[in-house]
Tab-separated table of C-alpha atoms in Angstrom:
chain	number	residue	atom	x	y	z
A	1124	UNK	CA	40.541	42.943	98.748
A	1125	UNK	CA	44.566	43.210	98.844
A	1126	UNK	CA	46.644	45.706	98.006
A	1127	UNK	CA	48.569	45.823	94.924
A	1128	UNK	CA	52.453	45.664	95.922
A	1129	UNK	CA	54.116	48.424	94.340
A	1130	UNK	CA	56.113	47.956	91.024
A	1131	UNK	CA	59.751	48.300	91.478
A	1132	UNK	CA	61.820	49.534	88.432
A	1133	UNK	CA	65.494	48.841	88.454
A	1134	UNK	CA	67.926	51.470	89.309
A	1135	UNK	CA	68.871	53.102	86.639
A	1136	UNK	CA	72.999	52.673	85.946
A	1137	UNK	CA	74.955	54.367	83.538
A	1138	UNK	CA	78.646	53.461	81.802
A	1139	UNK	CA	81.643	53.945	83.938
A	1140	UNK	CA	82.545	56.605	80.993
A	1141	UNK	CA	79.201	58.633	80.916
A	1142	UNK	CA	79.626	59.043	84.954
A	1143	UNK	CA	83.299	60.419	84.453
A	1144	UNK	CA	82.434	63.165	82.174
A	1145	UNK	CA	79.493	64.108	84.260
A	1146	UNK	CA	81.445	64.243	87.251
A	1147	UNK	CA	84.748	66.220	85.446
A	1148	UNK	CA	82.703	68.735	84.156
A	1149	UNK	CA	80.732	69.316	87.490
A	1150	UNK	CA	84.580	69.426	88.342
A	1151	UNK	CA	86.204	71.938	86.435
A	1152	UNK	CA	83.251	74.375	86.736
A	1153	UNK	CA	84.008	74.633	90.302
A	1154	UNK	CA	86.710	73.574	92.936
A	1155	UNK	CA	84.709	72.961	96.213
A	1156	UNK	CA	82.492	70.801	94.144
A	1157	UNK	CA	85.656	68.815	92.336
A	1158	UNK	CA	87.160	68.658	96.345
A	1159	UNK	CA	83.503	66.798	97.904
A	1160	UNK	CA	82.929	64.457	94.323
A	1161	UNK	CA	87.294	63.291	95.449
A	1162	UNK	CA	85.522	62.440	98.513
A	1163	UNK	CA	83.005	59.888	97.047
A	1164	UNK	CA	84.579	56.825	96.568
A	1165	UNK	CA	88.594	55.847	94.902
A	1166	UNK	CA	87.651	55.725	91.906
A	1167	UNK	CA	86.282	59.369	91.461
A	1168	UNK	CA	88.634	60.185	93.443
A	1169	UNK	CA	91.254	59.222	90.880
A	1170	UNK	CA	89.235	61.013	87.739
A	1171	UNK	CA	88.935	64.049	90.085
A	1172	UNK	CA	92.212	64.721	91.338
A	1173	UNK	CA	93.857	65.160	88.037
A	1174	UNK	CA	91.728	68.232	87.704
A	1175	UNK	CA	92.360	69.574	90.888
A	1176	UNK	CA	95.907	69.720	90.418
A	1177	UNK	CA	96.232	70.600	87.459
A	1178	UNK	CA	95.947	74.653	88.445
A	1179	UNK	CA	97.800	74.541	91.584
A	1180	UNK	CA	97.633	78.142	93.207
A	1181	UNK	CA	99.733	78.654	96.537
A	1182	UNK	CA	98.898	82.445	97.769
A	1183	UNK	CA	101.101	82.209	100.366
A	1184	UNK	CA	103.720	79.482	102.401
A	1185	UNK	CA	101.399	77.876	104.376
A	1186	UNK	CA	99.700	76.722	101.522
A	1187	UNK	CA	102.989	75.945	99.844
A	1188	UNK	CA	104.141	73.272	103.055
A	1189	UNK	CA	100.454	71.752	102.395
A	1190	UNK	CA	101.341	70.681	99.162
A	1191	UNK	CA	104.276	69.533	99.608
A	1192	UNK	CA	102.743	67.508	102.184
A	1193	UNK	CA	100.783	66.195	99.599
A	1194	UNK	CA	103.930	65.460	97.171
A	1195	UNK	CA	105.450	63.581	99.681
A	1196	UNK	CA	102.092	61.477	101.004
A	1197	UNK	CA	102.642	57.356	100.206
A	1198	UNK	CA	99.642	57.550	98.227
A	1199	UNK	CA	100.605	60.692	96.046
A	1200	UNK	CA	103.674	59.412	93.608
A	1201	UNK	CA	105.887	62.260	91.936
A	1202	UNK	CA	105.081	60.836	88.615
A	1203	UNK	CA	101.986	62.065	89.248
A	1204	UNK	CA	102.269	65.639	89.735
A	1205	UNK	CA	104.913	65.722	86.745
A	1206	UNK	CA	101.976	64.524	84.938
A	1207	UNK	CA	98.949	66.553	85.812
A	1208	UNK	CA	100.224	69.707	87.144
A	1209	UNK	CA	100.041	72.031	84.168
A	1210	UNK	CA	99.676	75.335	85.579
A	1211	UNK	CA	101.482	76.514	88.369
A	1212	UNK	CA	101.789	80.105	90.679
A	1213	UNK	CA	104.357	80.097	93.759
A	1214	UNK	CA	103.793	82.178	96.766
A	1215	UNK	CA	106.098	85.470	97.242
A	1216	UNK	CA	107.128	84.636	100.655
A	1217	UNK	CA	108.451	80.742	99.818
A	1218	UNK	CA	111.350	79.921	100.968
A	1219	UNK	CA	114.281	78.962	97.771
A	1220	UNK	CA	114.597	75.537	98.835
A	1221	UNK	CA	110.616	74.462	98.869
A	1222	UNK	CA	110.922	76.433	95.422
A	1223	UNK	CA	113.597	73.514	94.271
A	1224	UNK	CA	111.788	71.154	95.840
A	1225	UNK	CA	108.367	72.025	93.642
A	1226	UNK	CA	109.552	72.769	91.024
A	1227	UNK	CA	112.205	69.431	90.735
A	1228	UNK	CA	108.265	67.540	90.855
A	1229	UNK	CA	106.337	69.582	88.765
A	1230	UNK	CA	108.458	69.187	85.778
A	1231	UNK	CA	105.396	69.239	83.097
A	1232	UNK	CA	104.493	72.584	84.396
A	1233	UNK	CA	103.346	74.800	81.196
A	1234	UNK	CA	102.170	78.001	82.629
A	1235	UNK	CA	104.712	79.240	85.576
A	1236	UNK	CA	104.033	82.806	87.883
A	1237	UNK	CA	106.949	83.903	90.142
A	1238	UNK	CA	106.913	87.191	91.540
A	1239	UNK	CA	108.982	86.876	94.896
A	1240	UNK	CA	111.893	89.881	95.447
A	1241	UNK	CA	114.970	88.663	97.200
A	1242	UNK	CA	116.883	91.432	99.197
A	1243	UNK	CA	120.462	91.592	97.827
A	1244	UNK	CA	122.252	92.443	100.862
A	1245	UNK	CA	120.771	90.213	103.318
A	1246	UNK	CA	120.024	86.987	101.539
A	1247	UNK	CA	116.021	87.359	102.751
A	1248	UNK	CA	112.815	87.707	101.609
A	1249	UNK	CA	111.088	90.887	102.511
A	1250	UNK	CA	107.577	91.075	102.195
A	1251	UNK	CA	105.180	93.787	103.829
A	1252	UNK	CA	107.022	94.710	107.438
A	1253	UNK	CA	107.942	90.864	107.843
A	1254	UNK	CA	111.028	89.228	106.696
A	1255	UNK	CA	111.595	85.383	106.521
A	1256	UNK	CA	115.059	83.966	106.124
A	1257	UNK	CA	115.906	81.393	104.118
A	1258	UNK	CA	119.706	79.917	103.278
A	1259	UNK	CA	121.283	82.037	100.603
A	1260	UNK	CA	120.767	80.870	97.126
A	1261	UNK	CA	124.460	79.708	96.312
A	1262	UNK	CA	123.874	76.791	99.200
A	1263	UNK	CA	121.396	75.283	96.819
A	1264	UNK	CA	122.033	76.916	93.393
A	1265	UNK	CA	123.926	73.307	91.465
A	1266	UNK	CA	120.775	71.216	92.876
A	1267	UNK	CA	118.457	73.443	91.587
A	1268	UNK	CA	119.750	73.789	88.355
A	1269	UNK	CA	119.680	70.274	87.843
A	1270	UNK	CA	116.060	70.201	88.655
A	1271	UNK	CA	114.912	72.704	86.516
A	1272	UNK	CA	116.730	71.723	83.490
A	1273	UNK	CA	114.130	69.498	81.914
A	1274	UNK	CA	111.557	72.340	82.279
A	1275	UNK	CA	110.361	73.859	79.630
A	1276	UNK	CA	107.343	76.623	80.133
A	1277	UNK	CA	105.653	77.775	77.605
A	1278	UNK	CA	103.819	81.117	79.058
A	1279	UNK	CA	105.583	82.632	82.265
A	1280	UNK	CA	104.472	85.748	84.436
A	1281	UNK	CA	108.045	86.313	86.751
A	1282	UNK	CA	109.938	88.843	88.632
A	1283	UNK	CA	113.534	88.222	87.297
A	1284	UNK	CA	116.599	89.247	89.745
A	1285	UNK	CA	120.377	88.830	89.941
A	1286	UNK	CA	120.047	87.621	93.196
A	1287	UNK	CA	117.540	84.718	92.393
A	1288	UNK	CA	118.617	81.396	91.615
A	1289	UNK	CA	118.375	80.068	88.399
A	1290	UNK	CA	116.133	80.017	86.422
A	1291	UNK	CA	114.409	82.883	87.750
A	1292	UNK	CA	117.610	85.482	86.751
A	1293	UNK	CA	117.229	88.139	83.759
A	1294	UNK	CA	119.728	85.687	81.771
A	1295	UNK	CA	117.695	84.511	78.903
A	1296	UNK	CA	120.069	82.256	77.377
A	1297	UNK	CA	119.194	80.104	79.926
A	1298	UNK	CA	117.592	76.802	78.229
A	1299	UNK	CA	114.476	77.237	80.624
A	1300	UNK	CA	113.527	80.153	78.410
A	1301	UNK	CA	113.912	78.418	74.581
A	1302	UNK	CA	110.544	76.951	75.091
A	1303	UNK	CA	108.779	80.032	76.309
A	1304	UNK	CA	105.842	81.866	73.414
A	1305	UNK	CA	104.461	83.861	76.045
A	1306	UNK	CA	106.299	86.166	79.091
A	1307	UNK	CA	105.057	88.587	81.151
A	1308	UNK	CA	107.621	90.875	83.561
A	1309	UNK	CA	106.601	92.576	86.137
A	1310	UNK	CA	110.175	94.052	87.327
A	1311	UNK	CA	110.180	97.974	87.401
A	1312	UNK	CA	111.086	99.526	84.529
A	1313	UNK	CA	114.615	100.634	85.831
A	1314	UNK	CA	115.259	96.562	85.540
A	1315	UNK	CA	114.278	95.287	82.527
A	1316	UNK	CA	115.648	98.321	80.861
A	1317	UNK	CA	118.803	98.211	81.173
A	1318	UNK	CA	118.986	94.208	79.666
A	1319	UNK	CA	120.068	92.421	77.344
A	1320	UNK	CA	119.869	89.364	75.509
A	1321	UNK	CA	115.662	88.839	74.403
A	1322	UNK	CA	116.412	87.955	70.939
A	1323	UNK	CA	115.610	85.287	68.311
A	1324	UNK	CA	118.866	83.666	69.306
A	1325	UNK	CA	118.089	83.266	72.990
A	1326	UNK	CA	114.403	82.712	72.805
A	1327	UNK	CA	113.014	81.208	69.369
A	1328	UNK	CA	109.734	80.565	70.475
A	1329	UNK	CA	108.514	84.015	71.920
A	1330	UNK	CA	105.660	85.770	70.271
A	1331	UNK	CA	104.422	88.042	72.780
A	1332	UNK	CA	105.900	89.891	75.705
A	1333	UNK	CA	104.445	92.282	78.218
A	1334	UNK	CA	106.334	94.477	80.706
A	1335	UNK	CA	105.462	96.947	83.347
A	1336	UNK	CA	105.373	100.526	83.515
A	1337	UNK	CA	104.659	102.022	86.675
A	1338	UNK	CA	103.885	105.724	85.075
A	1339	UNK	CA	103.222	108.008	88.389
A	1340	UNK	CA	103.282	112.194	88.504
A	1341	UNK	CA	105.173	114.295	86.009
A	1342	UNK	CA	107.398	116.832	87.975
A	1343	UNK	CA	106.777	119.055	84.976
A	1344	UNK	CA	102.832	119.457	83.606
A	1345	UNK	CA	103.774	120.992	80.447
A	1346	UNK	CA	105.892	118.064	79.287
A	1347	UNK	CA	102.295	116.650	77.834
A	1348	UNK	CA	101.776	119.314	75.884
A	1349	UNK	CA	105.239	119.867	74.310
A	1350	UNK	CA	105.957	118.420	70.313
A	1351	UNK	CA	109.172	116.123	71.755
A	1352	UNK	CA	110.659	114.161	69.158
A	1353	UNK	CA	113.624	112.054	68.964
A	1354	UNK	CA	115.767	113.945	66.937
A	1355	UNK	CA	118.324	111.149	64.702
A	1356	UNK	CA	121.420	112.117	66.624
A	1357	UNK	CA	119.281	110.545	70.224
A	1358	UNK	CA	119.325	113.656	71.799
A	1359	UNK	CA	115.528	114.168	73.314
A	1360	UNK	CA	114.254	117.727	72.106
A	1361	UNK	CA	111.805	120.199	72.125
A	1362	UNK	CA	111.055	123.454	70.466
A	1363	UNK	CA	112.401	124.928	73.386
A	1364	UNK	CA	115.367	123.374	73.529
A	1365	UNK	CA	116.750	120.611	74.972
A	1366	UNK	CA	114.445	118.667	77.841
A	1367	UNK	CA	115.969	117.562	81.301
A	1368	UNK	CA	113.324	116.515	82.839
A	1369	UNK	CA	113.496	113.214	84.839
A	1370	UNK	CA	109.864	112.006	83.588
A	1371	UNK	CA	111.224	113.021	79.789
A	1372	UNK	CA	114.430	110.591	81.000
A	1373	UNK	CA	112.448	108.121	82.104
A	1374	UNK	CA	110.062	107.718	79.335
A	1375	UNK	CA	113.103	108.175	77.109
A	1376	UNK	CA	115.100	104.700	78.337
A	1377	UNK	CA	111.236	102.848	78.160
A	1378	UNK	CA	111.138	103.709	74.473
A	1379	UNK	CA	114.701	102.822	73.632
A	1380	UNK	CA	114.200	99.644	75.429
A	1381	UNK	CA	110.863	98.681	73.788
A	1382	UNK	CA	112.182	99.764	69.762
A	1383	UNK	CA	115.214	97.903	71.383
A	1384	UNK	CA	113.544	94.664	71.542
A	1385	UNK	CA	110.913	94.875	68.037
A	1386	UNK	CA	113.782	95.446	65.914
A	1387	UNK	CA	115.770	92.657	67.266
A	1388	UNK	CA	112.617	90.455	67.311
A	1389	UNK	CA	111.472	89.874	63.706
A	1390	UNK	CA	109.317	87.174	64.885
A	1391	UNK	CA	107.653	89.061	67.826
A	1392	UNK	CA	103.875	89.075	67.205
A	1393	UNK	CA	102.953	91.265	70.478
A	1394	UNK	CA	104.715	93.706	72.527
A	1395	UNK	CA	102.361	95.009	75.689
A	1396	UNK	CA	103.206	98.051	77.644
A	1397	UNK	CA	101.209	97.744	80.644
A	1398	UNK	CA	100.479	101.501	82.043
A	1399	UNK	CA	100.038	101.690	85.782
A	1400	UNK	CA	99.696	104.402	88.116
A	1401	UNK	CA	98.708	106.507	85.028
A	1402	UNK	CA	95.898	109.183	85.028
A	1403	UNK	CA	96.303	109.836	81.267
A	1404	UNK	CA	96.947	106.603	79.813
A	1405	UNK	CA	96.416	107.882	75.829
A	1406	UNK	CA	98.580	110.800	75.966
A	1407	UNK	CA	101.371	108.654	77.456
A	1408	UNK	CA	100.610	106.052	74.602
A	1409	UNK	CA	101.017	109.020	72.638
A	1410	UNK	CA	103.997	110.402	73.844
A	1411	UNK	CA	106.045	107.193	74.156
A	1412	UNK	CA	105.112	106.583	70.396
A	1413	UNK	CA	106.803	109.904	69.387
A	1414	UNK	CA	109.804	108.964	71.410
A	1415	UNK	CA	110.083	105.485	70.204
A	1416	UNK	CA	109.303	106.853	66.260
A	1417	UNK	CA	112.786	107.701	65.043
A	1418	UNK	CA	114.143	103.922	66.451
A	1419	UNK	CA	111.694	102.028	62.987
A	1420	UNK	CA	113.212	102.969	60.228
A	1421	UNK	CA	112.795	99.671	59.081
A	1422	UNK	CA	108.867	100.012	59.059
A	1423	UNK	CA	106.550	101.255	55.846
A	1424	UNK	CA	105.788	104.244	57.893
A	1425	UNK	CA	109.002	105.738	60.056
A	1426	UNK	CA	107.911	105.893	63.872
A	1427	UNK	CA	105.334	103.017	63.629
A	1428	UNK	CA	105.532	99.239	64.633
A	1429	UNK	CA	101.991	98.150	64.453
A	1430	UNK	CA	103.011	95.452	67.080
A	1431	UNK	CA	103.660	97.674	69.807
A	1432	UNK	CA	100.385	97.962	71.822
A	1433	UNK	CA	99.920	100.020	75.214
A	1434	UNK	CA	97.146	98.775	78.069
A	1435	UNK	CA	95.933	100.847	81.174
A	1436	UNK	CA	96.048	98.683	84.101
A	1437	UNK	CA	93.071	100.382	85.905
A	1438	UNK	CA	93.957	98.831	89.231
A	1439	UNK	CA	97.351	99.879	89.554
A	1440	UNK	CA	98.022	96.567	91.984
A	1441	UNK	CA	96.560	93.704	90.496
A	1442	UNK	CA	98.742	91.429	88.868
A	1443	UNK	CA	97.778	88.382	86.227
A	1444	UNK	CA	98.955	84.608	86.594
A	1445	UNK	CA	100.553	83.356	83.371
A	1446	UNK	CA	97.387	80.796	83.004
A	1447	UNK	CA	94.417	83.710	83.914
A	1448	UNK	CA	91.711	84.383	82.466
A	1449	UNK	CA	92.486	88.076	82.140
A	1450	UNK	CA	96.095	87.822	81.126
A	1451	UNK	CA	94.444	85.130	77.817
A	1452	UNK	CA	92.146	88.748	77.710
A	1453	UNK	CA	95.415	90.765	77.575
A	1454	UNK	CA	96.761	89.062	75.098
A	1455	UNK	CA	93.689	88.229	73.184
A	1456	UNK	CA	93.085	92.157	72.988
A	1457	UNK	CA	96.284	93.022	71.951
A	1458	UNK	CA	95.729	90.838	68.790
A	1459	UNK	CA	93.096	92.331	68.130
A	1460	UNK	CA	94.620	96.160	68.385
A	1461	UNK	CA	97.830	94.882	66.519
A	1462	UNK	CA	95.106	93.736	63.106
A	1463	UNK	CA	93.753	96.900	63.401
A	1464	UNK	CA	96.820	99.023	63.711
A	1465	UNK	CA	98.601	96.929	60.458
A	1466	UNK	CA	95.304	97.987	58.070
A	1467	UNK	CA	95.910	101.790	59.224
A	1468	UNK	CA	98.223	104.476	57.546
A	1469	UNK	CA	100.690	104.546	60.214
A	1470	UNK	CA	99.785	106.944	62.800
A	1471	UNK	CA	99.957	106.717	66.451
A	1472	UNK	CA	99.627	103.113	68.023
A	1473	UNK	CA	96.369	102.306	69.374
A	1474	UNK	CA	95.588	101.865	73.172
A	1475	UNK	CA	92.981	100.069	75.338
């Protein structure tokens, strides 16, 4: 008797388009799998990569040189990465000209995190125990102003300083910032303070802003528990008298500098206080409310700008990239808070 030969079906084959969104989803949902699918064959490879880069995280400089390894590879065109990458964080300890150079390429870049500190006196970087030199910023300052000039970001986590080149200076007249809706500062408070110049004028598109307050001890416990006000005259006060106190001072020149910016913002939607270091994150809310009261006179009820929203960092040293998942939470949250606080009477702002 013979055997039967076995039936053969034809592979099954489906559309050029059907493969790519099977293989960009399996892509975005995770990175080792979009870096073996770029392995396949050239033309995944091609539907892959623009996912790939289109977060580009460098943690630290090593990571930095490898991509601009990759920006300069013949098969890698600059057109490229001024196309696809949209999101972009740069290490602390790169050097200012790979900076230029990155950022001169990346020119479509819509979500930007910067957080490196230059030392003033010495022209270096100082990170940790280890310093790395790198040419003082006036060598390159005109080239990289004319690379940066055609970027326009649209949310931005940074570290501003006098000492950094441009863009990355607290001088937000600066055309780099007229784009901007969303920024996020992580300078100490004794920085961002004591500027000037976030207004409608400067920056037309900003709706929300969040800056850093690193809380720490009270030299004096009972300042809590005292009924300060800020009388009309500015004077900080108590009911027993005048208050010295450094922590009063401190809190003081926050709320000055946050009624500061609402009142010359008329289009601000969100203003985040981000509380770290702080054991009691409410009563601080609190007390930086009463300070900040007398400064909205402009508001239905005097002492109350339902935009102003305060958040406890719980982990006092983590720090959110402009294109996060928990800084869209931040933000998201603070929306939600700000809704809440417009439909109430007008008492203290809300915290999270």
């Amino acid at each position: 008797m013979k055997s039967l030969a076995p039936i053969r079906y034809p592979s099954p084959t489906l559309p050029l388009e059907v493969l790519r969104r099977l293989f960009e989803s399996a892509a975005r949902v995770d990175k080792r799998t979009a870096s073996n699918l770029a392995t396949l064959n050239r033309t995944i490879q091609l539907w892959i990569e623009e996912i790939i880069y289109a977060q580009v995280i460098l943690r630290h400089n090593r990571m930095a040189r490898a991509f601009l390894s990759a920006m300069k590879s013949k098969c890698k065109q600059h057109a490229f990465f001024g196309a696809y990458v949209r999101s972009l964080v740069l290490p602390q300890d790169i050097d200012g000209p790979s900076v230029l150079e990155i950022l001169s390429v990346c020119r479509g870049v819509v979500d930007l995190s910067y957080w490196a500190t230059p030392n003033s006196e010495t022209g270096h970087k100082v990170r940790g125990s280890h310093i790395i030199t790198y040419p003082h910023p006036s060598s390159f300052h005109t080239d990289f102003g004319l690379a940066v000039c055609s970027l326009a970001p649209r949310k931005l986590s940074v570290l501003l300083h006098e000492e950094h080149v441009s863009p990355f200076k607290p001088q937000f007249n600066d055309p780099f910032f007229s784009s901007v809706t969303h920024l996020s500062i992580v300078n100490k408070w004794e920085d961002w303070t004591s500027w000037k110049g976030i207004s409608s004028e400067t920056m037309p598109n900003l709706t929300h802003i969040k800056f850093d307050l690193n809380v720490g001890n009270r030299h004096n416990p009972d300042d809590r528990s005292n009924a300060c006000m800020k009388s009309t005259t500015g004077a900080t006060s108590c009911p027993g008298g005048t208050v010295t106190s450094p922590w009063l001072d401190k809190l003081s020149k926050v709320a000055n500098a946050l009624s500061d910016i609402l009142n010359h913002r008329p289009s601000l939607q969100v203003c985040v206080l981000l509380l770290r270091f702080d054991s009691e994150p409410a009563q601080t809310a609190r007390f930086l409310s009463r300070l900040a009261g007398p400064n909205f006179p402009g508001c239905i009820h005097v002492g109350f700008d339902p935009r102003l929203v305060f958040v406890w960092e719980k982990e006092s040293f983590r720090y959110n990239y402009a294109h996060s998942v928990q800084e869209s939470m931040v933000w998201r949250s603070a929306e939600t808070v700000i809704k809440a606080q417009r439909q109430l009477s007008g008492t203290d702002s809300l915290s999270f």
